[in-house]
Amino acid sequence: MLAKESVKNYDEQLDKYTDYVKTQIKTVIDMCGGRASGYPEEHKAQDYVIDHMGKVADKIDKEDFTLHPKAFMGWVLVDGICMLITAVLLIIYFFVKPITALAIVALILTVISVVCILGEFLFYKELLDPLFPKKDAYNVVCTRKAAGETKRRIIFSGHVDSAWEWRYTYLGGGHLLTAIIATGIVCLVADLVIVILTVCGVAATWFTIVAKIFAILSVPAMILVLFFMNWSICVDGANDNLSGVFASMAVMQYLNDNDIRFENTEVVSISMSSEEAGLRGAKAFVKKHAKEYADSGIETIAVCTDTLRDFDFMGIYNKDMTGTVKLDAKTAALVKECSKTAGLDLPYANVFFGSSDAAALAQGGMKACCLAAMDPTPARYYHTRLDTADNLDERTIKAGINTLLETAFRFDERGLD
């Protein structure tokens, strides 16, 4: 049975649950505001989900873990400081006195910067955690059991935390953000090459001229990098990603309200913590459950939902973590097929800058993909104070709920075959 065949007034139901998502988003924002990973506001939002879903779910689990929430984007600060010092050392070396020790220190700082950006941002490793304060957080796992023997399990998730503001996205949108990032990376790569050649003893006239130019340019570039994050504002995160949280919860709410219980499929809706802190919540979840799920013999898939805002960019993500992680092809194909049933025929997409919770689940051994609708430029609301409950898009939320519901019904009917 298809989702659209499960009730007579299906389209009206979709409108109802679109309003449900919007109402829940506004309620959480009015109650909690911005929800930094592991902070009291996030805890309050998770407690609200527990209370709210207590009337719907058969079981709710509060799964605790610890993290260092500012470590993930803290690499920006570490890199900015290291590269600003590097630029000053190069200026002294080339304009005052060529002391070899200065070049060696500059090389060490540049290598540290490269390791931080690759480890923390590209591969989401927990490299800088010891440098930042620890916090407690928890995922909220809501389960609707199968009526009979559980043979399949489908997980829908969104992350409840919101980001600290990205200053340049707010000030100038995606184009200014891209310009700042590109300038910083160019200076980082150029300085790395310069310090390596300097330590190796290269002293040609052309090289000295180029080195002086980049040493000077790197100073304002790295000062700009230092102000990339606005740590005084944690954004509302209406789209990114309360839309994903409550679209996931809407699936279970729909089943409950219409007295539908799958015979052999367990439905799980998760309010995931700490995605904006480097996928820490998803990492904790998959660490706790991956082996358990694998050993159970129950066919399990996960559909992470993130930022249901920009309809024209709606897609099914089968590559993640800046394109370095392949998500499950069969799960992505299932969601794509179900998007056709929903009248959308969504394209495959790639998280080519950043990551989603699906990457952490996939790395941990689970079959996962991501459904998202976000302008990759990115749009000016992304990680800024403009991501408010007044900036939602009903059409996109409705399409997301429709796709998730069709996926749940189709998976119940035939799994990943």
GROMACS .gro file of C-alpha atoms in nm:
model
  417
    1MET     CA    1   0.000   0.000   0.000
    2LEU     CA    2   0.118   0.350  -0.080
    3ALA     CA    3   0.096   0.630   0.174
    4LYS     CA    4  -0.142   0.823  -0.049
    5GLU     CA    5  -0.373   0.520  -0.046
    6SER     CA    6  -0.371   0.485   0.332
    7VAL     CA    7  -0.643   0.749   0.391
    8LYS     CA    8  -0.909   0.902   0.169
    9ASN     CA    9  -0.814   1.266   0.223
   10TYR     CA   10  -0.436   1.224   0.192
   11ASP     CA   11  -0.362   1.566   0.044
   12GLU     CA   12  -0.557   1.736   0.321
   13GLN     CA   13  -0.360   1.525   0.569
   14LEU     CA   14  -0.035   1.651   0.418
   15ASP     CA   15  -0.156   2.008   0.468
   16LYS     CA   16  -0.242   1.921   0.827
   17TYR     CA   17   0.103   1.782   0.903
   18THR     CA   18   0.274   2.069   0.723
   19ASP     CA   19   0.093   2.299   0.968
   20TYR     CA   20   0.194   2.062   1.246
   21VAL     CA   21   0.563   2.100   1.155
   22LYS     CA   22   0.536   2.478   1.134
   23THR     CA   23   0.356   2.498   1.469
   24GLN     CA   24   0.611   2.276   1.644
   25ILE     CA   25   0.901   2.475   1.502
   26LYS     CA   26   0.753   2.802   1.627
   27THR     CA   27   0.679   2.649   1.968
   28VAL     CA   28   1.036   2.529   2.017
   29ILE     CA   29   1.188   2.858   1.902
   30ASP     CA   30   0.957   3.063   2.126
   31MET     CA   31   1.044   2.834   2.416
   32CYS     CA   32   1.417   2.784   2.361
   33GLY     CA   33   1.552   3.022   2.097
   34GLY     CA   34   1.891   2.917   1.960
   35ARG     CA   35   2.003   2.572   2.070
   36ALA     CA   36   2.379   2.531   2.077
   37SER     CA   37   2.492   2.169   2.100
   38GLY     CA   38   2.501   2.050   2.462
   39TYR     CA   39   2.373   2.379   2.605
   40PRO     CA   40   2.063   2.418   2.828
   41GLU     CA   41   1.852   2.550   2.540
   42GLU     CA   42   1.913   2.231   2.344
   43HIS     CA   43   1.830   2.022   2.652
   44LYS     CA   44   1.504   2.213   2.688
   45ALA     CA   45   1.414   2.147   2.325
   46GLN     CA   46   1.489   1.776   2.365
   47ASP     CA   47   1.277   1.761   2.680
   48TYR     CA   48   0.993   1.919   2.482
   49VAL     CA   49   1.025   1.647   2.217
   50ILE     CA   50   1.011   1.382   2.491
   51ASP     CA   51   0.694   1.532   2.640
   52HIS     CA   52   0.534   1.592   2.302
   53MET     CA   53   0.605   1.248   2.156
   54GLY     CA   54   0.512   1.070   2.479
   55LYS     CA   55   0.152   1.066   2.356
   56VAL     CA   56   0.252   0.906   2.027
   57ALA     CA   57   0.553   0.676   2.063
   58ASP     CA   58   0.545   0.332   2.225
   59LYS     CA   59   0.890   0.392   2.368
   60ILE     CA   60   1.115   0.695   2.412
   61ASP     CA   61   1.483   0.662   2.494
   62LYS     CA   62   1.699   0.948   2.615
   63GLU     CA   63   2.053   0.853   2.512
   64ASP     CA   64   2.325   1.053   2.685
   65PHE     CA   65   2.673   1.130   2.558
   66THR     CA   66   2.940   1.396   2.613
   67LEU     CA   67   3.106   1.630   2.365
   68HIS     CA   68   3.315   1.944   2.330
   69PRO     CA   69   3.071   2.154   2.124
   70LYS     CA   70   3.298   2.442   2.023
   71ALA     CA   71   3.581   2.215   1.910
   72PHE     CA   72   3.437   2.150   1.563
   73MET     CA   73   3.421   2.511   1.440
   74GLY     CA   74   3.702   2.600   1.678
   75TRP     CA   75   3.942   2.496   1.403
   76VAL     CA   76   3.862   2.829   1.234
   77LEU     CA   77   3.996   3.017   1.535
   78VAL     CA   78   4.302   2.789   1.567
   79ASP     CA   79   4.383   2.821   1.196
   80GLY     CA   80   4.331   3.196   1.197
   81ILE     CA   81   4.570   3.246   1.489
   82CYS     CA   82   4.834   3.007   1.353
   83MET     CA   83   4.828   3.158   1.004
   84LEU     CA   84   4.829   3.517   1.131
   85ILE     CA   85   5.142   3.439   1.332
   86THR     CA   86   5.286   3.266   1.023
   87ALA     CA   87   5.224   3.577   0.813
   88VAL     CA   88   5.397   3.798   1.071
   89LEU     CA   89   5.695   3.560   1.085
   90LEU     CA   90   5.725   3.565   0.705
   91ILE     CA   91   5.711   3.944   0.701
   92ILE     CA   92   5.995   3.957   0.954
   93TYR     CA   93   6.190   3.694   0.758
   94PHE     CA   94   6.161   3.865   0.420
   95PHE     CA   95   6.156   4.232   0.522
   96VAL     CA   96   6.379   4.244   0.832
   97LYS     CA   97   6.615   3.949   0.869
   98PRO     CA   98   6.610   3.595   0.717
   99ILE     CA   99   6.639   3.392   1.038
  100THR     CA  100   6.593   3.020   0.964
  101ALA     CA  101   6.421   2.954   1.297
  102LEU     CA  102   6.140   3.191   1.194
  103ALA     CA  103   6.075   2.988   0.878
  104ILE     CA  104   6.077   2.661   1.073
  105VAL     CA  105   5.824   2.790   1.327
  106ALA     CA  106   5.611   2.922   1.039
  107LEU     CA  107   5.624   2.578   0.877
  108ILE     CA  108   5.512   2.407   1.199
  109LEU     CA  109   5.219   2.649   1.242
  110THR     CA  110   5.113   2.605   0.881
  111VAL     CA  111   5.119   2.227   0.910
  112ILE     CA  112   4.907   2.251   1.224
  113SER     CA  113   4.658   2.464   1.030
  114VAL     CA  114   4.639   2.213   0.745
  115VAL     CA  115   4.590   1.921   0.986
  116CYS     CA  116   4.310   2.108   1.164
  117ILE     CA  117   4.117   2.196   0.850
  118LEU     CA  118   4.154   1.846   0.705
  119GLY     CA  119   4.090   1.659   1.029
  120GLU     CA  120   3.814   1.866   1.185
  121PHE     CA  121   3.627   1.999   0.881
  122LEU     CA  122   3.692   1.760   0.593
  123PHE     CA  123   3.685   1.433   0.791
  124TYR     CA  124   3.505   1.544   1.111
  125LYS     CA  125   3.764   1.394   1.345
  126GLU     CA  126   3.772   1.497   1.711
  127LEU     CA  127   4.118   1.653   1.701
  128LEU     CA  128   4.066   1.971   1.902
  129ASP     CA  129   3.824   1.845   2.164
  130PRO     CA  130   4.072   1.860   2.458
  131LEU     CA  131   4.115   2.234   2.396
  132PHE     CA  132   3.749   2.317   2.454
  133PRO     CA  133   3.500   2.274   2.744
  134LYS     CA  134   3.299   1.951   2.775
  135LYS     CA  135   2.920   1.943   2.773
  136ASP     CA  136   2.651   1.679   2.823
  137ALA     CA  137   2.394   1.613   2.551
  138TYR     CA  138   2.141   1.350   2.454
  139ASN     CA  139   1.956   1.213   2.153
  140VAL     CA  140   1.583   1.145   2.181
  141VAL     CA  141   1.483   0.816   2.015
  142CYS     CA  142   1.109   0.763   1.965
  143THR     CA  143   0.989   0.416   1.860
  144ARG     CA  144   0.660   0.291   1.718
  145LYS     CA  145   0.668  -0.086   1.738
  146ALA     CA  146   0.548  -0.330   1.475
  147ALA     CA  147   0.215  -0.502   1.534
  148GLY     CA  148   0.372  -0.845   1.488
  149GLU     CA  149   0.724  -0.978   1.451
  150THR     CA  150   0.973  -0.700   1.372
  151LYS     CA  151   1.146  -0.779   1.043
  152ARG     CA  152   1.234  -0.427   0.935
  153ARG     CA  153   1.323  -0.098   1.097
  154ILE     CA  154   1.314   0.245   0.934
  155ILE     CA  155   1.469   0.545   1.108
  156PHE     CA  156   1.384   0.907   1.033
  157SER     CA  157   1.594   1.177   1.195
  158GLY     CA  158   1.669   1.547   1.211
  159HIS     CA  159   1.903   1.741   1.440
  160VAL     CA  160   1.756   1.967   1.704
  161ASP     CA  161   2.064   2.183   1.768
  162SER     CA  162   2.134   2.505   1.580
  163ALA     CA  163   2.454   2.676   1.472
  164TRP     CA  164   2.653   2.969   1.598
  165GLU     CA  165   2.617   3.244   1.340
  166TRP     CA  166   2.845   3.258   1.036
  167ARG     CA  167   2.917   3.629   1.024
  168TYR     CA  168   2.992   3.666   0.651
  169THR     CA  169   2.689   3.468   0.535
  170TYR     CA  170   2.472   3.711   0.727
  171LEU     CA  171   2.657   4.019   0.603
  172GLY     CA  172   2.680   3.925   0.235
  173GLY     CA  173   2.522   3.590   0.168
  174GLY     CA  174   2.684   3.293  -0.001
  175HIS     CA  175   2.899   3.496  -0.239
  176LEU     CA  176   3.076   3.685   0.039
  177LEU     CA  177   3.111   3.360   0.235
  178THR     CA  178   3.267   3.190  -0.067
  179ALA     CA  179   3.504   3.482  -0.123
  180ILE     CA  180   3.625   3.477   0.239
  181ILE     CA  181   3.674   3.099   0.239
  182ALA     CA  182   3.850   3.100  -0.099
  183THR     CA  183   4.083   3.383   0.007
  184GLY     CA  184   4.171   3.205   0.330
  185ILE     CA  185   4.243   2.874   0.152
  186VAL     CA  186   4.454   3.041  -0.118
  187CYS     CA  187   4.663   3.218   0.145
  188LEU     CA  188   4.698   2.898   0.348
  189VAL     CA  189   4.817   2.696   0.048
  190ALA     CA  190   5.046   2.974  -0.072
  191ASP     CA  191   5.201   3.020   0.272
  192LEU     CA  192   5.253   2.643   0.303
  193VAL     CA  193   5.443   2.635  -0.027
  194ILE     CA  194   5.639   2.946   0.068
  195VAL     CA  195   5.753   2.818   0.408
  196ILE     CA  196   5.850   2.479   0.264
  197LEU     CA  197   6.060   2.641  -0.009
  198THR     CA  198   6.207   2.886   0.240
  199VAL     CA  199   6.314   2.609   0.477
  200CYS     CA  200   6.461   2.427   0.175
  201GLY     CA  201   6.677   2.731   0.101
  202VAL     CA  202   6.513   2.873  -0.212
  203ALA     CA  203   6.615   3.238  -0.244
  204ALA     CA  204   6.548   3.338  -0.605
  205THR     CA  205   6.442   3.698  -0.666
  206TRP     CA  206   6.102   3.602  -0.812
  207PHE     CA  207   6.034   3.379  -0.513
  208THR     CA  208   6.121   3.653  -0.264
  209ILE     CA  209   5.883   3.895  -0.440
  210VAL     CA  210   5.597   3.643  -0.439
  211ALA     CA  211   5.665   3.552  -0.075
  212LYS     CA  212   5.655   3.917   0.032
  213ILE     CA  213   5.324   3.972  -0.149
  214PHE     CA  214   5.153   3.672   0.011
  215ALA     CA  215   5.300   3.746   0.353
  216ILE     CA  216   5.141   4.091   0.343
  217LEU     CA  217   4.810   3.972   0.194
  218SER     CA  218   4.780   3.695   0.452
  219VAL     CA  219   4.755   3.939   0.742
  220PRO     CA  220   4.417   4.095   0.651
  221ALA     CA  221   4.295   3.759   0.514
  222MET     CA  222   4.358   3.583   0.845
  223ILE     CA  223   4.214   3.870   1.047
  224LEU     CA  224   3.893   3.819   0.847
  225VAL     CA  225   3.908   3.446   0.922
  226LEU     CA  226   3.930   3.520   1.293
  227PHE     CA  227   3.592   3.695   1.273
  228PHE     CA  228   3.425   3.418   1.068
  229MET     CA  229   3.221   3.292   1.364
  230ASN     CA  230   2.989   3.515   1.564
  231TRP     CA  231   3.000   3.328   1.893
  232SER     CA  232   2.758   3.574   2.055
  233ILE     CA  233   2.459   3.454   1.849
  234CYS     CA  234   2.321   3.103   1.829
  235VAL     CA  235   2.064   3.113   1.550
  236ASP     CA  236   1.702   2.995   1.571
  237GLY     CA  237   1.760   2.713   1.322
  238ALA     CA  238   1.398   2.693   1.206
  239ASN     CA  239   1.492   2.537   0.874
  240ASP     CA  240   1.830   2.400   0.978
  241ASN     CA  241   1.710   2.184   1.127
  242LEU     CA  242   1.386   2.190   1.323
  243SER     CA  243   1.219   2.129   0.986
  244GLY     CA  244   1.399   1.793   0.972
  245VAL     CA  245   1.319   1.706   1.333
  246PHE     CA  246   0.945   1.761   1.305
  247ALA     CA  247   0.911   1.625   0.952
  248SER     CA  248   1.057   1.305   1.101
  249MET     CA  249   0.819   1.322   1.397
  250ALA     CA  250   0.528   1.390   1.157
  251VAL     CA  251   0.567   1.039   1.013
  252MET     CA  252   0.500   0.883   1.353
  253GLN     CA  253   0.230   1.139   1.430
  254TYR     CA  254   0.054   1.051   1.102
  255LEU     CA  255   0.062   0.679   1.176
  256ASN     CA  256  -0.070   0.734   1.527
  257ASP     CA  257  -0.348   0.975   1.430
  258ASN     CA  258  -0.472   0.744   1.153
  259ASP     CA  259  -0.441   0.428   1.364
  260ILE     CA  260  -0.189   0.272   1.125
  261ARG     CA  261   0.061   0.023   1.263
  262PHE     CA  262   0.284  -0.172   1.027
  263GLU     CA  263   0.270  -0.546   1.081
  264ASN     CA  264   0.644  -0.614   1.056
  265THR     CA  265   0.813  -0.271   1.043
  266GLU     CA  266   0.929  -0.069   1.340
  267VAL     CA  267   0.931   0.307   1.284
  268VAL     CA  268   1.186   0.520   1.471
  269SER     CA  269   1.195   0.901   1.477
  270ILE     CA  270   1.504   1.061   1.628
  271SER     CA  271   1.565   1.414   1.745
  272MET     CA  272   1.941   1.405   1.705
  273SER     CA  273   2.170   1.627   1.908
  274SER     CA  274   2.492   1.805   1.815
  275GLU     CA  275   2.504   1.784   1.436
  276GLU     CA  276   2.637   2.138   1.423
  277ALA     CA  277   2.917   2.032   1.658
  278GLY     CA  278   3.063   1.787   1.406
  279LEU     CA  279   2.793   1.516   1.389
  280ARG     CA  280   2.864   1.422   1.750
  281GLY     CA  281   2.508   1.310   1.821
  282ALA     CA  282   2.490   1.082   1.518
  283LYS     CA  283   2.835   0.945   1.601
  284ALA     CA  284   2.716   0.860   1.953
  285PHE     CA  285   2.398   0.700   1.820
  286VAL     CA  286   2.568   0.477   1.564
  287LYS     CA  287   2.837   0.378   1.815
  288LYS     CA  288   2.563   0.263   2.052
  289HIS     CA  289   2.337   0.088   1.801
  290ALA     CA  290   2.520  -0.023   1.486
  291LYS     CA  291   2.637  -0.361   1.618
  292GLU     CA  292   2.306  -0.419   1.795
  293TYR     CA  293   2.115  -0.358   1.472
  294ALA     CA  294   2.352  -0.571   1.267
  295ASP     CA  295   2.333  -0.863   1.512
  296SER     CA  296   1.953  -0.847   1.533
  297GLY     CA  297   1.906  -0.951   1.172
  298ILE     CA  298   1.640  -0.681   1.133
  299GLU     CA  299   1.678  -0.493   0.807
  300THR     CA  300   1.745  -0.135   0.914
  301ILE     CA  301   1.775   0.186   0.713
  302ALA     CA  302   1.797   0.553   0.810
  303VAL     CA  303   1.672   0.860   0.626
  304CYS     CA  304   1.820   1.176   0.774
  305THR     CA  305   1.627   1.492   0.690
  306ASP     CA  306   1.795   1.830   0.688
  307THR     CA  307   1.678   2.182   0.598
  308LEU     CA  308   1.347   2.148   0.413
  309ARG     CA  309   1.352   2.503   0.280
  310ASP     CA  310   1.457   2.552  -0.085
  311PHE     CA  311   1.222   2.352  -0.309
  312ASP     CA  312   1.424   2.394  -0.629
  313PHE     CA  313   1.727   2.237  -0.461
  314MET     CA  314   1.547   1.943  -0.302
  315GLY     CA  315   1.736   1.618  -0.351
  316ILE     CA  316   1.843   1.281  -0.216
  317TYR     CA  317   2.201   1.288  -0.097
  318ASN     CA  318   2.397   0.976  -0.186
  319LYS     CA  319   2.739   1.134  -0.122
  320ASP     CA  320   2.830   1.324   0.192
  321MET     CA  321   3.108   1.485   0.395
  322THR     CA  322   3.234   1.706   0.111
  323GLY     CA  323   3.194   1.411  -0.125
  324THR     CA  324   3.428   1.180   0.067
  325VAL     CA  325   3.160   0.946   0.208
  326LYS     CA  326   2.929   0.732  -0.005
  327LEU     CA  327   2.585   0.685   0.144
  328ASP     CA  328   2.384   0.369   0.092
  329ALA     CA  329   2.286   0.338  -0.274
  330LYS     CA  330   1.982   0.118  -0.213
  331THR     CA  331   1.839   0.343   0.057
  332ALA     CA  332   1.889   0.648  -0.165
  333ALA     CA  333   1.726   0.463  -0.457
  334LEU     CA  334   1.428   0.373  -0.238
  335VAL     CA  335   1.376   0.736  -0.136
  336LYS     CA  336   1.414   0.845  -0.499
  337GLU     CA  337   1.152   0.595  -0.611
  338CYS     CA  338   0.919   0.711  -0.337
  339SER     CA  339   0.972   1.074  -0.436
  340LYS     CA  340   0.834   0.979  -0.779
  341THR     CA  341   0.526   0.834  -0.608
  342ALA     CA  342   0.499   1.167  -0.427
  343GLY     CA  343   0.504   1.343  -0.767
  344LEU     CA  344   0.854   1.489  -0.727
  345ASP     CA  345   1.117   1.261  -0.890
  346LEU     CA  346   1.396   1.415  -0.687
  347PRO     CA  347   1.754   1.408  -0.820
  348TYR     CA  348   2.052   1.260  -0.643
  349ALA     CA  349   2.273   1.520  -0.478
  350ASN     CA  350   2.607   1.554  -0.303
  351VAL     CA  351   2.702   1.736   0.016
  352PHE     CA  352   3.008   1.889  -0.145
  353PHE     CA  353   3.082   2.135   0.137
  354GLY     CA  354   3.015   2.013   0.488
  355SER     CA  355   2.825   1.708   0.605
  356SER     CA  356   2.500   1.564   0.742
  357ASP     CA  357   2.422   1.310   1.011
  358ALA     CA  358   2.385   1.048   0.736
  359ALA     CA  359   2.763   1.050   0.688
  360ALA     CA  360   2.826   0.957   1.052
  361LEU     CA  361   2.566   0.679   1.035
  362ALA     CA  362   2.716   0.545   0.713
  363GLN     CA  363   3.070   0.556   0.853
  364GLY     CA  364   2.943   0.360   1.153
  365GLY     CA  365   2.808   0.084   0.931
  366MET     CA  366   2.441   0.175   0.893
  367LYS     CA  367   2.250   0.203   0.566
  368ALA     CA  368   2.165   0.571   0.542
  369CYS     CA  369   2.094   0.856   0.305
  370CYS     CA  370   1.984   1.217   0.345
  371LEU     CA  371   1.682   1.409   0.218
  372ALA     CA  372   1.746   1.782   0.203
  373ALA     CA  373   1.633   2.098   0.026
  374MET     CA  374   1.900   2.362   0.071
  375ASP     CA  375   2.050   2.612  -0.171
  376PRO     CA  376   2.419   2.511  -0.180
  377THR     CA  377   2.538   2.868  -0.248
  378PRO     CA  378   2.434   2.884   0.048
  379ALA     CA  379   2.129   3.105   0.101
  380ARG     CA  380   2.163   3.403   0.330
  381TYR     CA  381   1.952   3.242   0.607
  382TYR     CA  382   2.197   2.951   0.638
  383HIS     CA  383   2.361   2.961   0.983
  384THR     CA  384   2.241   3.317   1.040
  385ARG     CA  385   1.983   3.498   1.250
  386LEU     CA  386   1.755   3.495   0.942
  387ASP     CA  387   1.673   3.124   0.988
  388THR     CA  388   1.352   3.200   1.174
  389ALA     CA  389   1.002   3.054   1.196
  390ASP     CA  390   0.889   3.334   0.962
  391ASN     CA  391   1.127   3.203   0.695
  392LEU     CA  392   0.976   2.858   0.638
  393ASP     CA  393   0.850   2.726   0.305
  394GLU     CA  394   0.526   2.527   0.322
  395ARG     CA  395   0.564   2.372  -0.023
  396THR     CA  396   0.903   2.225   0.061
  397ILE     CA  397   0.797   2.097   0.403
  398LYS     CA  398   0.490   1.931   0.251
  399ALA     CA  399   0.700   1.767  -0.021
  400GLY     CA  400   0.942   1.640   0.242
  401ILE     CA  401   0.669   1.487   0.459
  402ASN     CA  402   0.510   1.330   0.153
  403THR     CA  403   0.839   1.168   0.049
  404LEU     CA  404   0.912   1.039   0.400
  405LEU     CA  405   0.565   0.888   0.434
  406GLU     CA  406   0.585   0.715   0.097
  407THR     CA  407   0.928   0.583   0.193
  408ALA     CA  408   0.793   0.438   0.519
  409PHE     CA  409   0.502   0.263   0.345
  410ARG     CA  410   0.714   0.132   0.056
  411PHE     CA  411   0.986   0.003   0.289
  412ASP     CA  412   0.724  -0.175   0.498
  413GLU     CA  413   0.585  -0.338   0.186
  414ARG     CA  414   0.906  -0.475   0.040
  415GLY     CA  415   1.217  -0.354   0.222
  416LEU     CA  416   1.512  -0.266   0.000
  417ASP     CA  417   1.430  -0.524  -0.271
   0.00000   0.00000   0.00000
